[in-house]
Short mmCIF file of C-alpha atoms in Angstrom, two decimals:
data_model
loop_
_atom_site.label_atom_id
_atom_site.label_comp_id
_atom_site.label_asym_id
_atom_site.label_seq_id
_atom_site.Cartn_x
_atom_site.Cartn_y
_atom_site.Cartn_z
CA MET K 24 0.00 0.00 0.00
CA ALA K 25 1.07 3.55 -0.67
CA LYS K 26 2.12 5.42 2.41
CA PRO K 27 -0.06 8.44 3.30
CA HIS K 28 1.79 11.73 3.07
CA ARG K 29 1.35 14.85 5.10
CA ARG K 30 0.10 17.98 3.37
CA TYR K 31 1.29 21.50 4.18
CA VAL K 32 -0.60 24.57 2.94
CA CYS K 33 0.75 28.11 2.78
CA GLN K 34 -1.49 30.46 4.72
CA ALA K 35 -0.49 33.40 2.52
CA CYS K 36 -1.07 32.12 -1.00
CA GLY K 37 -2.75 28.72 -0.57
CA SER K 38 0.05 26.76 -2.22
CA ALA K 39 0.35 23.13 -1.06
CA THR K 40 3.40 20.94 -0.74
CA SER K 41 4.13 17.46 0.58
CA ARG K 42 6.80 18.53 3.07
CA TRP K 43 7.35 21.40 5.44
CA GLN K 44 9.91 24.09 4.68
CA GLY K 45 10.70 27.45 6.12
CA GLN K 46 9.83 29.55 3.05
CA CYS K 47 7.00 29.14 0.54
CA VAL K 48 8.47 28.62 -2.91
CA ASP K 49 5.52 30.34 -4.61
CA CYS K 50 5.01 33.59 -2.68
CA GLY K 51 8.26 33.79 -0.69
CA GLU K 52 6.62 34.12 2.75
CA TRP K 53 8.49 32.71 5.72
CA ASN K 54 7.00 30.29 8.28
CA SER K 55 3.61 30.28 6.54
CA LEU K 56 3.31 26.52 5.86
CA VAL K 57 0.86 24.76 8.18
CA GLU K 58 0.03 21.08 8.20
CA GLU K 59 -3.52 20.38 7.06
CA ALA K 60 -5.50 17.43 8.30
CA GLY K 61 -6.56 14.89 5.73
CA GLY K 62 -5.98 11.28 4.88
CA GLY K 63 -5.32 9.43 1.72
CA VAL K 64 -2.38 9.17 -0.55
CA VAL K 65 -1.10 12.57 -1.56
CA THR K 66 1.59 12.92 -4.20
CA PRO K 67 3.52 16.18 -4.59
CA PHE K 68 1.78 16.88 -7.92
CA ALA K 69 -1.70 16.21 -6.51
CA ALA K 70 -1.00 18.29 -3.40
CA LYS K 71 0.07 21.26 -5.52
CA HIS K 72 -2.70 21.13 -8.10
CA ASP K 73 -5.71 19.99 -6.07
CA LEU K 74 -8.13 22.92 -6.39
CA ARG K 75 -10.76 21.42 -4.09
CA SER K 76 -8.87 22.30 -0.92
CA GLY K 77 -6.06 24.46 0.33
CA GLY K 78 -7.27 27.69 -1.30
CA ARG K 79 -8.87 30.76 0.20
CA THR K 80 -12.36 31.99 -0.56
CA ILE K 81 -12.60 35.39 -2.22
CA ALA K 82 -15.35 37.95 -1.87
CA LEU K 83 -17.62 38.24 -4.90
CA SER K 84 -19.80 41.27 -5.52
CA GLY K 85 -22.32 42.31 -8.14
CA LEU K 86 -21.86 44.78 -10.93
CA ASP K 87 -24.25 47.18 -9.20
CA ALA K 88 -21.91 47.69 -6.22
CA ASP K 89 -20.98 51.31 -5.55
CA VAL K 90 -17.50 52.16 -6.82
CA ALA K 91 -15.89 55.56 -6.44
CA LEU K 92 -14.28 57.03 -9.52
CA PRO K 93 -10.48 57.05 -9.29
CA ALA K 94 -8.91 60.39 -8.44
CA ARG K 95 -6.99 62.00 -11.27
CA LEU K 96 -3.53 63.50 -10.95
CA SER K 97 -3.24 66.46 -13.33
CA LEU K 98 0.17 66.83 -14.96
CA GLY K 99 -0.26 70.52 -15.68
CA MET K 100 -0.45 69.96 -19.46
CA ALA K 101 -4.00 69.99 -20.79
CA GLU K 102 -3.16 68.07 -23.97
CA LEU K 103 -1.39 65.32 -22.05
CA ASP K 104 -4.24 65.09 -19.54
CA ARG K 105 -6.72 64.87 -22.43
CA ALA K 106 -4.90 61.90 -23.99
CA LEU K 107 -4.79 60.16 -20.59
CA GLY K 108 -8.52 60.64 -20.08
CA GLY K 109 -8.27 63.46 -17.54
CA GLY K 110 -4.93 62.81 -15.86
CA LEU K 111 -2.96 60.00 -14.24
CA VAL K 112 -4.55 57.59 -11.77
CA ALA K 113 -2.64 56.72 -8.61
CA GLY K 114 -1.18 53.22 -8.85
CA SER K 115 -1.60 53.05 -12.62
CA ALA K 116 1.06 52.02 -15.13
CA THR K 117 1.41 53.88 -18.43
CA LEU K 118 3.57 52.89 -21.39
CA ILE K 119 4.53 55.53 -23.95
CA GLY K 120 6.28 54.67 -27.20
CA GLY K 121 7.49 56.58 -30.22
CA ASP K 122 10.25 56.93 -32.78
CA PRO K 123 13.73 58.01 -31.61
CA GLY K 124 13.95 61.78 -31.28
CA VAL K 125 10.19 62.39 -31.46
CA GLY K 126 10.20 64.01 -28.00
CA LYS K 127 9.17 61.32 -25.48
CA SER K 128 11.81 62.26 -22.90
CA THR K 129 11.19 65.95 -23.48
CA LEU K 130 7.46 65.59 -22.89
CA LEU K 131 7.87 63.52 -19.73
CA LEU K 132 10.56 65.83 -18.35
CA GLN K 133 8.23 68.81 -18.83
CA ALA K 134 5.32 66.96 -17.19
CA ALA K 135 7.52 65.81 -14.28
CA ALA K 136 8.83 69.33 -13.72
CA LYS K 137 5.35 70.86 -13.69
CA LEU K 138 4.03 68.22 -11.31
CA ALA K 139 7.01 68.63 -8.97
CA ALA K 140 6.62 72.41 -9.04
CA GLY K 141 3.11 71.90 -7.67
CA GLY K 142 4.45 70.17 -4.56
CA ALA K 143 4.25 66.50 -5.57
CA ARG K 144 7.19 64.14 -5.13
CA VAL K 145 8.45 63.06 -8.56
CA ALA K 146 11.24 60.60 -9.38
CA TYR K 147 12.78 60.47 -12.87
CA VAL K 148 15.11 57.52 -13.53
CA SER K 149 17.03 57.47 -16.80
CA GLY K 150 18.70 54.31 -18.00
CA GLU K 151 19.86 55.72 -21.32
CA GLU K 152 21.41 59.03 -20.30
CA ALA K 153 23.57 60.15 -17.43
CA ALA K 154 21.97 62.40 -14.83
CA ASP K 155 24.07 65.33 -16.02
CA GLN K 156 22.76 64.95 -19.58
CA VAL K 157 19.16 65.08 -18.37
CA ARG K 158 20.03 68.02 -16.13
CA LEU K 159 21.55 69.96 -19.03
CA ARG K 160 18.48 69.34 -21.20
CA ALA K 161 16.23 70.55 -18.41
CA ARG K 162 18.34 73.68 -18.10
CA ARG K 163 18.02 74.38 -21.83
CA MET K 164 14.24 74.05 -21.48
CA GLY K 165 14.15 76.43 -18.53
CA LEU K 166 13.30 73.66 -16.04
CA GLY K 167 16.59 73.58 -14.16
CA HIS K 168 15.05 74.68 -10.85
CA ALA K 169 12.23 72.11 -10.81
CA PRO K 170 12.42 69.87 -7.67
CA VAL K 171 12.52 66.58 -9.59
CA GLN K 172 14.42 63.70 -7.98
CA LEU K 173 16.73 62.64 -10.81
CA GLY K 174 18.69 59.41 -11.04
CA SER K 175 20.54 57.27 -13.55
CA ALA K 176 20.35 53.51 -13.04
CA THR K 177 19.52 50.29 -14.85
CA SER K 178 19.11 47.87 -11.94
CA VAL K 179 15.50 47.45 -10.90
CA ARG K 180 16.55 46.23 -7.45
CA ASP K 181 18.66 49.37 -6.88
CA ILE K 182 15.80 51.62 -8.02
CA LEU K 183 13.21 50.00 -5.75
CA THR K 184 15.60 49.91 -2.80
CA THR K 185 16.25 53.63 -3.21
CA LEU K 186 12.55 54.45 -3.48
CA ASP K 187 11.68 52.34 -0.41
CA ALA K 188 14.11 54.39 1.67
CA GLY K 189 11.69 57.33 1.67
CA ALA K 190 8.10 58.25 1.00
CA PRO K 191 6.74 56.78 -2.26
CA PRO K 192 6.69 59.32 -5.10
CA ALA K 193 3.46 60.46 -6.71
CA LEU K 194 5.01 59.90 -10.15
CA LEU K 195 7.81 57.59 -11.23
CA VAL K 196 9.22 57.87 -14.76
CA ILE K 197 11.42 55.06 -16.14
CA ASP K 198 13.28 55.99 -19.32
CA SER K 199 13.35 53.41 -20.75
CA ILE K 200 12.08 49.94 -19.85
CA GLN K 201 14.37 48.28 -22.45
CA THR K 202 17.44 49.41 -20.50
CA MET K 203 16.29 48.00 -17.14
CA HIS K 204 17.77 44.79 -15.70
CA SER K 205 16.23 42.47 -13.12
CA ASP K 206 18.42 40.06 -11.16
CA LEU K 207 15.53 37.61 -10.77
CA ILE K 208 16.28 36.08 -14.16
CA GLU K 209 19.31 35.82 -16.39
CA GLY K 210 19.67 37.72 -19.62
CA ALA K 211 20.89 40.98 -21.05
CA PRO K 212 18.79 44.17 -20.75
CA GLY K 213 16.29 44.51 -23.58
CA THR K 214 15.63 40.79 -24.00
CA VAL K 215 12.07 39.52 -23.83
CA GLY K 216 12.45 37.97 -20.40
CA GLN K 217 14.24 40.98 -18.90
CA VAL K 218 11.68 43.48 -20.19
CA ARG K 219 8.81 41.40 -18.83
CA ALA K 220 10.44 40.80 -15.43
CA SER K 221 11.56 44.42 -14.99
CA ALA K 222 8.13 45.76 -15.90
CA GLN K 223 6.43 43.30 -13.54
CA GLU K 224 8.55 44.40 -10.57
CA LEU K 225 8.01 48.10 -11.28
CA ILE K 226 4.26 47.69 -11.81
CA ARG K 227 3.96 45.71 -8.57
CA TYR K 228 5.72 48.53 -6.70
CA ALA K 229 3.38 51.11 -8.28
CA LYS K 230 0.26 49.12 -7.32
CA GLU K 231 1.39 48.56 -3.74
CA ARG K 232 2.59 52.14 -3.08
CA GLY K 233 -0.05 54.04 -5.08
CA THR K 234 2.57 55.57 -7.36
CA ALA K 235 1.68 56.55 -10.92
CA LEU K 236 4.24 54.81 -13.14
CA ILE K 237 5.23 55.89 -16.66
CA LEU K 238 7.43 53.58 -18.72
CA VAL K 239 9.13 54.75 -21.92
CA GLY K 240 9.31 52.05 -24.58
CA HIS K 241 11.38 51.72 -27.73
CA VAL K 242 9.68 51.01 -31.06
CA THR K 243 10.59 48.77 -33.97
CA LYS K 244 11.08 49.92 -37.55
CA ASP K 245 7.38 49.17 -38.14
CA GLY K 246 6.34 51.56 -35.36
CA ALA K 247 5.22 48.86 -32.87
CA ILE K 248 6.49 48.95 -29.30
CA ALA K 249 9.56 46.73 -29.01
CA GLY K 250 9.68 43.82 -26.61
CA PRO K 251 7.09 41.20 -25.69
CA ARG K 252 3.50 41.89 -26.58
CA VAL K 253 2.54 41.00 -23.03
CA LEU K 254 4.11 44.29 -21.92
CA GLU K 255 1.14 46.16 -23.41
CA HIS K 256 -1.24 43.84 -21.56
CA MET K 257 0.50 44.41 -18.23
CA VAL K 258 0.10 48.19 -18.20
CA ASP K 259 -3.12 50.17 -17.82
CA THR K 260 -2.51 52.74 -20.56
CA VAL K 261 -0.55 52.65 -23.82
CA LEU K 262 0.25 55.97 -25.51
CA ALA K 263 1.74 56.36 -28.99
CA PHE K 264 3.73 59.53 -29.65
CA GLU K 265 3.58 60.22 -33.39
CA GLY K 266 5.18 62.81 -35.59
CA GLU K 267 7.72 63.46 -38.31
CA ARG K 268 11.03 65.18 -37.68
CA SER K 269 10.46 67.39 -40.70
CA HIS K 270 7.20 68.71 -39.19
CA GLN K 271 6.87 70.62 -35.97
CA TYR K 272 3.69 68.96 -34.76
CA ARG K 273 3.48 65.89 -32.51
CA ILE K 274 0.36 63.83 -31.73
CA LEU K 275 -0.04 61.82 -28.53
CA ARG K 276 -2.62 59.10 -29.17
CA ALA K 277 -4.10 56.68 -26.61
CA VAL K 278 -3.98 53.12 -27.95
CA LYS K 279 -5.19 51.47 -24.72
CA ASN K 280 -6.71 53.07 -21.63
CA ARG K 281 -8.36 51.19 -18.77
CA PHE K 282 -9.40 54.46 -17.12
CA GLY K 283 -10.70 56.36 -20.16
CA GLY K 284 -11.36 56.36 -23.87
CA THR K 285 -8.91 55.40 -26.58
CA ASP K 286 -10.07 57.96 -29.12
CA GLU K 287 -8.61 61.13 -27.62
CA ILE K 288 -5.43 62.82 -28.80
CA GLY K 289 -3.13 65.52 -27.54
CA VAL K 290 -1.45 67.84 -30.05
CA PHE K 291 1.92 69.46 -29.43
CA ALA K 292 4.34 71.57 -31.45
CA MET K 293 8.11 71.29 -31.05
CA ALA K 294 9.59 74.65 -30.12
CA GLU K 295 12.90 75.97 -28.81
CA LYS K 296 11.90 75.48 -25.17
CA GLY K 297 10.42 72.02 -25.66
CA LEU K 298 6.93 70.91 -26.60
CA GLU K 299 4.16 73.49 -26.67
CA GLU K 300 0.49 72.61 -26.46
CA VAL K 301 -1.70 73.29 -29.50
CA SER K 302 -5.21 74.18 -28.36
CA ASN K 303 -6.47 74.69 -31.93
CA PRO K 304 -5.02 71.89 -34.09
CA SER K 305 -7.07 72.90 -37.13
CA ALA K 306 -4.99 76.06 -37.53
CA LEU K 307 -1.87 73.90 -37.60
CA PHE K 308 -2.98 71.55 -40.38
CA LEU K 309 -4.72 74.08 -42.64
CA THR K 310 -2.54 75.87 -45.16
CA GLU K 311 -3.11 79.35 -46.53
CA ARG K 312 -5.83 78.72 -49.07
CA GLY K 313 -6.91 81.03 -51.83
CA ASP K 314 -9.37 80.82 -54.71
CA GLY K 315 -8.60 78.86 -57.82
CA ILE K 316 -6.72 75.90 -56.28
CA ALA K 317 -7.79 72.70 -58.01
CA GLY K 318 -7.49 69.39 -56.19
CA ALA K 319 -7.68 70.76 -52.62
CA THR K 320 -10.50 70.11 -50.16
CA VAL K 321 -10.87 70.53 -46.41
CA PHE K 322 -11.97 67.56 -44.32
CA PRO K 323 -13.24 67.86 -40.71
CA ALA K 324 -11.72 64.77 -39.09
CA MET K 325 -12.77 63.49 -35.67
CA GLU K 326 -10.19 62.53 -33.06
CA GLY K 327 -12.23 61.38 -30.11
CA THR K 328 -14.44 64.30 -29.14
CA ARG K 329 -12.22 66.81 -30.94
CA PRO K 330 -12.80 67.80 -34.57
CA VAL K 331 -9.64 68.66 -36.52
CA LEU K 332 -9.80 70.32 -39.93
CA VAL K 333 -7.14 69.11 -42.37
CA GLU K 334 -6.49 69.84 -46.03
CA ILE K 335 -6.47 66.99 -48.56
CA GLN K 336 -4.50 67.66 -51.74
CA ALA K 337 -4.78 65.63 -54.97
CA LEU K 338 -2.79 65.81 -58.20
CA VAL K 339 -3.72 64.00 -61.42
CA VAL K 340 -1.10 63.89 -64.20
CA ARG K 341 -1.97 62.60 -67.68
CA LEU K 342 0.59 60.19 -69.19
CA ALA K 343 1.47 59.20 -72.69
CA SER K 344 -0.26 56.12 -74.05
CA GLY K 345 1.27 52.86 -72.84
CA ALA K 346 2.97 54.23 -69.73
CA THR K 347 2.21 52.62 -66.36
CA PRO K 348 0.44 55.09 -64.06
CA ARG K 349 1.64 55.54 -60.50
CA ARG K 350 -0.40 55.87 -57.32
CA ALA K 351 1.25 57.61 -54.34
CA VAL K 352 -0.42 58.36 -51.01
CA VAL K 353 0.91 60.26 -47.99
CA GLY K 354 -1.18 60.32 -44.81
CA TRP K 355 -4.00 58.01 -45.96
CA ASP K 356 -4.63 54.35 -46.75
CA SER K 357 -3.47 53.42 -50.26
CA GLY K 358 -6.05 50.62 -50.43
CA ARG K 359 -8.79 53.11 -49.67
CA LEU K 360 -7.58 55.34 -52.50
CA ALA K 361 -7.70 52.42 -54.94
CA MET K 362 -11.30 51.75 -53.89
CA ILE K 363 -12.35 55.38 -54.42
CA LEU K 364 -10.72 55.42 -57.86
CA ALA K 365 -12.53 52.19 -58.78
CA VAL K 366 -15.91 53.59 -57.70
CA LEU K 367 -15.30 56.81 -59.65
CA GLU K 368 -14.56 54.78 -62.80
CA ALA K 369 -17.30 52.16 -62.41
CA ARG K 370 -20.15 54.33 -61.09
CA CYS K 371 -19.34 57.81 -62.38
CA GLY K 372 -17.67 57.16 -65.74
CA LEU K 373 -14.40 58.98 -64.90
CA SER K 374 -11.19 57.43 -66.19
CA PHE K 375 -7.97 57.50 -64.16
CA SER K 376 -6.34 54.52 -65.95
CA THR K 377 -4.03 56.73 -68.04
CA ALA K 378 -3.13 59.19 -65.29
CA GLU K 379 -0.83 59.24 -62.28
CA VAL K 380 -2.60 60.02 -59.02
CA TYR K 381 -0.90 61.65 -56.02
CA LEU K 382 -2.72 62.23 -52.73
CA ASN K 383 -1.35 64.12 -49.74
CA VAL K 384 -2.67 65.18 -46.34
CA ALA K 385 -1.19 68.59 -45.56
CA GLY K 386 0.98 69.03 -42.50
CA GLY K 387 1.99 65.37 -42.26
CA TYR K 388 -1.29 64.45 -40.59
CA ARG K 389 -2.46 60.82 -40.82
CA ILE K 390 -6.16 60.14 -41.39
CA GLN K 391 -7.91 56.95 -40.32
CA ASP K 392 -11.47 58.29 -40.35
CA PRO K 393 -13.58 56.63 -43.13
CA ALA K 394 -15.54 59.88 -43.40
CA ALA K 395 -12.66 61.23 -45.50
CA ASP K 396 -13.92 59.29 -48.56
CA LEU K 397 -16.08 62.13 -49.87
CA ALA K 398 -13.35 64.74 -49.38
CA VAL K 399 -10.83 62.56 -51.23
CA ALA K 400 -13.27 61.93 -54.07
CA ALA K 401 -13.99 65.66 -54.37
CA ALA K 402 -10.27 66.43 -54.49
CA LEU K 403 -9.68 63.79 -57.17
CA VAL K 404 -12.53 65.03 -59.37
CA SER K 405 -11.38 68.62 -58.90
CA ALA K 406 -7.80 67.74 -59.88
CA LEU K 407 -8.94 65.70 -62.89
CA SER K 408 -11.23 68.42 -64.24
CA GLU K 409 -9.09 71.35 -63.05
CA ARG K 410 -12.19 72.88 -61.46
CA PRO K 411 -11.47 74.09 -57.91
CA ILE K 412 -13.71 73.41 -54.93
CA ALA K 413 -15.08 76.50 -53.18
CA ALA K 414 -12.54 77.82 -50.66
CA ASP K 415 -15.17 78.07 -47.92
CA ALA K 416 -16.40 74.45 -48.30
CA VAL K 417 -15.66 71.32 -46.27
CA ALA K 418 -16.51 67.76 -47.29
CA PHE K 419 -17.13 64.56 -45.33
CA GLY K 420 -18.95 61.27 -45.90
CA GLU K 421 -18.28 57.57 -46.41
CA ILE K 422 -18.56 56.07 -49.91
CA ALA K 423 -19.89 52.56 -50.49
CA LEU K 424 -18.88 50.33 -53.41
CA SER K 425 -22.32 50.92 -54.90
CA GLY K 426 -21.57 54.64 -55.14
CA GLU K 427 -23.87 55.51 -52.26
CA VAL K 428 -22.75 58.26 -49.87
CA ARG K 429 -23.28 56.91 -46.37
CA PRO K 430 -23.81 59.04 -43.23
CA VAL K 431 -21.05 59.36 -40.64
CA GLY K 432 -20.99 60.08 -36.93
CA HIS K 433 -20.51 63.42 -35.15
CA ALA K 434 -21.75 65.45 -38.12
CA ALA K 435 -22.90 68.28 -35.83
CA LEU K 436 -19.46 68.62 -34.24
CA ARG K 437 -17.78 68.64 -37.65
CA LEU K 438 -20.08 71.39 -38.90
CA LYS K 439 -19.67 73.42 -35.70
CA GLU K 440 -15.87 73.37 -35.94
CA ALA K 441 -15.97 74.29 -39.63
CA ALA K 442 -18.29 77.23 -38.96
CA LYS K 443 -16.05 78.41 -36.11
CA LEU K 444 -13.10 78.61 -38.51
CA GLY K 445 -15.01 80.60 -41.11
CA PHE K 446 -16.25 77.90 -43.50
CA GLY K 447 -19.76 78.49 -44.82
CA ARG K 448 -20.61 75.41 -46.88
CA ALA K 449 -20.48 71.64 -46.36
CA LEU K 450 -20.55 68.80 -48.89
CA ALA K 451 -22.05 65.94 -46.89
CA PRO K 452 -24.37 62.91 -47.09
CA ALA K 453 -27.99 63.70 -47.91
CA SER K 454 -29.19 62.56 -44.47
CA THR K 455 -27.02 65.11 -42.64
CA LYS K 456 -28.94 67.75 -40.71
CA THR K 457 -27.72 71.29 -40.14
CA ASP K 458 -28.34 73.44 -37.10
CA GLY K 459 -29.10 76.44 -39.30
CA LYS K 460 -26.36 78.64 -37.85
CA GLY K 461 -24.78 79.89 -41.02
CA MET K 462 -23.61 76.62 -42.63
CA ARG K 463 -25.10 75.93 -46.05
CA LEU K 464 -25.47 72.19 -46.49
CA SER K 465 -25.22 70.44 -49.87
CA GLY K 466 -26.39 66.86 -49.42
CA PHE K 467 -25.52 64.04 -51.84
CA ALA K 468 -27.11 60.61 -51.88
CA THR K 469 -24.69 59.19 -54.45
CA LEU K 470 -21.14 59.89 -55.56
CA GLY K 471 -22.41 60.68 -59.04
CA ALA K 472 -24.36 63.64 -57.65
CA LEU K 473 -21.16 65.00 -56.12
CA VAL K 474 -19.30 64.59 -59.41
CA ASP K 475 -22.03 66.48 -61.25
CA ASN K 476 -21.83 69.26 -58.66
CA VAL K 477 -18.05 69.62 -58.94
CA LEU K 478 -18.15 69.52 -62.76
CA GLY K 479 -20.99 72.04 -62.87
CA ARG K 480 -23.38 69.77 -64.73
#
């Protein structure tokens, strides 16, 4: 007969083992193993994986239980707070990624300085630069007197030991997570295991101490955050910092947010003293427009609850017979352009097969809103016929493969923003309703009706 074995259960985590030992191998607690009564043959595997006993009951509550909204920590930058959903939440973990040189460190240094100037304890740990380098950059930005606790380290154990020596900071910035090293596992900094282990230790500290944690992440050549994909699942918020070095604007976009929406953006402009907030992004993406410009339309895009007016420019160049036409797109989906061109040829009788087509969104802005279909189609027809669209007109609407112009959301906000910037006419789906406050609405049920309007038929 098999000999009955004793069973010892950890009173801290519920882990079971067949023999007593001073420290629990699962949670690390000392002297927490207690012998549990029970007969029968117990193997080490069965003792560890038997879910019928040895665990602790947890409290379950309904969805209708009262829950207080988490308090928000304002960073003193309205555009950054907007992208975060109103500010940072104590104990939350935020991951921000972007191309090298886009301004991630600059933005976080400005936010840390403003928060520290308000009396909060802020710790900024740089693993890529020496403390003197960060200090010199802060001095160039006019933030040299901000009471930010600055450090340069790559060991997670050293960082947490230093922070535990005093009161926990309200904000902890780690720049960057790919340079951190945890001694719990082997491997060089930046490897998959090291990034995951380092982030787990830092996030655990933030949850236990109520510290808002911001991690800076590197990106790959495709623009995705480098490292294991689980890193994005571990944090509460993922922010993408977008922008081109040749343009002054920067867009902070929320990709994931457990405490707010993921459709808000913050707009910044790179200046001599760092990043400046742009309260009116439409003025940044609209060029000086005059009469008689063929192939240019204005599209009121929606970024969360904020409408942004951008200019869409199209150029159609006729080629000699037999040449292969080219299609080039900047700031929009090339597949979407091919679809619009196909609908214009199949449903409206316009031929682009012998012409090169170039499409550009002014200011380096990137559009993902499907409501831009009608504005793109209007720009293409205008460029093909060399008949300009009215300078005071905006266009928005989604185009179906049947040639139908479909309604889009937030039409009232789009019209309100256009009227505020001096536009008096809108080319929109036929079902769009106007508030009657100065905007003249031209509704189109089909794409052919828009083509007839642009061509003056």
